[in-house]
XYZ file of C-alpha atoms in Angstrom:
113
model
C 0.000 0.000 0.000
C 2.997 2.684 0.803
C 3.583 1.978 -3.036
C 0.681 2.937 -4.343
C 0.684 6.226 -2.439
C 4.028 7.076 -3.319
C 3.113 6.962 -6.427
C 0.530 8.550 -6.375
C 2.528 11.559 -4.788
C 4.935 11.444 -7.785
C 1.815 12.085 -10.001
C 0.486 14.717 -8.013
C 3.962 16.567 -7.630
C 4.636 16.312 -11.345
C 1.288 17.884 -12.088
C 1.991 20.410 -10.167
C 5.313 21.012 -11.979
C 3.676 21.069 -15.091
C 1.063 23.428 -13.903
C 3.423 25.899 -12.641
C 5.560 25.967 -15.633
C 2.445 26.827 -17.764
C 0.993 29.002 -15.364
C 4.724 31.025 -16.246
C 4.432 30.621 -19.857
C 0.928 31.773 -19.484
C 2.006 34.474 -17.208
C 4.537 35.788 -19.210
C 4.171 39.806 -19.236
C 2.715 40.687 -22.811
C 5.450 43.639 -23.360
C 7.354 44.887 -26.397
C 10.125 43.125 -25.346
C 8.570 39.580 -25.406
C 6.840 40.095 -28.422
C 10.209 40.742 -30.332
C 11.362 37.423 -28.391
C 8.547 35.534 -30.179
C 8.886 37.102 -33.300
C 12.732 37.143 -33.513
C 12.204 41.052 -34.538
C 14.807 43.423 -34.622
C 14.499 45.935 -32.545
C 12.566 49.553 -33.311
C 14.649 52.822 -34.086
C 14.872 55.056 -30.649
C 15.108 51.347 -28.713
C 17.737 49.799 -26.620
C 18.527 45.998 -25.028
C 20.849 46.099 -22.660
C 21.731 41.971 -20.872
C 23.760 42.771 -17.791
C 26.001 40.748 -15.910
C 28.914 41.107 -13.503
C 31.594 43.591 -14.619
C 30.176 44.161 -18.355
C 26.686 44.501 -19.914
C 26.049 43.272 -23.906
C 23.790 46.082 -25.559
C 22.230 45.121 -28.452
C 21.699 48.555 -30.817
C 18.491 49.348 -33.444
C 21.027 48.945 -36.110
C 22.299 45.456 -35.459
C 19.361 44.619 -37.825
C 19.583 41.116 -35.863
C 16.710 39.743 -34.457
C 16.121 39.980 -30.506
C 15.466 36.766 -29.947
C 18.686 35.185 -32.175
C 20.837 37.904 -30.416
C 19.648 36.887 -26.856
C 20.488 33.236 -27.418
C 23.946 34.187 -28.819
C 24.606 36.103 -25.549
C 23.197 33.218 -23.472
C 25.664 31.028 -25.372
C 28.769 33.114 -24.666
C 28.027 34.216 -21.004
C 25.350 32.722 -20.002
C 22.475 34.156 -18.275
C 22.343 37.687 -17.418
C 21.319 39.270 -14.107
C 19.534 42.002 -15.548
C 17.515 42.370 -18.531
C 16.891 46.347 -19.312
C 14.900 47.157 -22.468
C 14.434 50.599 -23.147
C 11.212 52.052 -25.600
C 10.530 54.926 -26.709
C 8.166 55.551 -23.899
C 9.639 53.754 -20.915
C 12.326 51.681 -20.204
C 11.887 48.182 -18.426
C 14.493 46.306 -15.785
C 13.494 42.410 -15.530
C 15.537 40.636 -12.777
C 16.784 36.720 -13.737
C 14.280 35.282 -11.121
C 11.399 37.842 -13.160
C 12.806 36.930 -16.695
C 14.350 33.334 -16.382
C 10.782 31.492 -15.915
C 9.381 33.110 -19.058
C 12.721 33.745 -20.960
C 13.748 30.199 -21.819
C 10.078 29.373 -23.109
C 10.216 32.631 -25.547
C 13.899 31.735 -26.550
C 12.791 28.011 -27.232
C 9.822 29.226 -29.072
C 11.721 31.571 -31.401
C 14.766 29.643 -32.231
């Protein structure tokens, strides 16, 4: 009997896994920023991404003419993940922290690419 209820807890702890990852995917806040993820855009004129980490930051410029979400993975590749994400619009700029951007990050960069 012990069996059967462990079991059973691994089914009901892996559901709730797989609830909370979708809840993040769902949850994932509908900005410019992650819609540029999905669509691999590059970025608008009078725009900045800026991936900040330790003792250097990688800015990705309007003119790159790259798209967001190919240029993110590259930077993931080299350094890894950063510990903040800043994206700047023309009307407001946004800071993400890695615990605020990792849970819907790798689903968007998975998507994309």
């Amino acid at each position: 009997m012990p069996h059967k209820m462990s079991q059973n807890h691994k089914y009901q702890t892996a559901q709730k896994d797989h609830r909370a990852h979708q809840r993040y995917r769902d949850d994932a806040p509908k900005t410019m920023l992650t819609r540029l993820i999905e669509q691999d855009a590059p970025l608008f004129s009078h725009s900045q991404l800026v991936l900040m980490y330790g003792f250097f930051q990688a800015e990705m410029a309007p003119e790159a003419n790259q798209g967001v979400a190919s240029w993110i993975k590259d930077c993931i590749r080299q350094y890894g993940l950063p510990s903040l994400v800043r994206f700047d619009s023309h009307r407001r700029a946004q800071i993400f922290r890695r615990d605020q951007f990792q849970p819907w990050l790798e689903p968007l960069m998975d998507q994309a690419c």
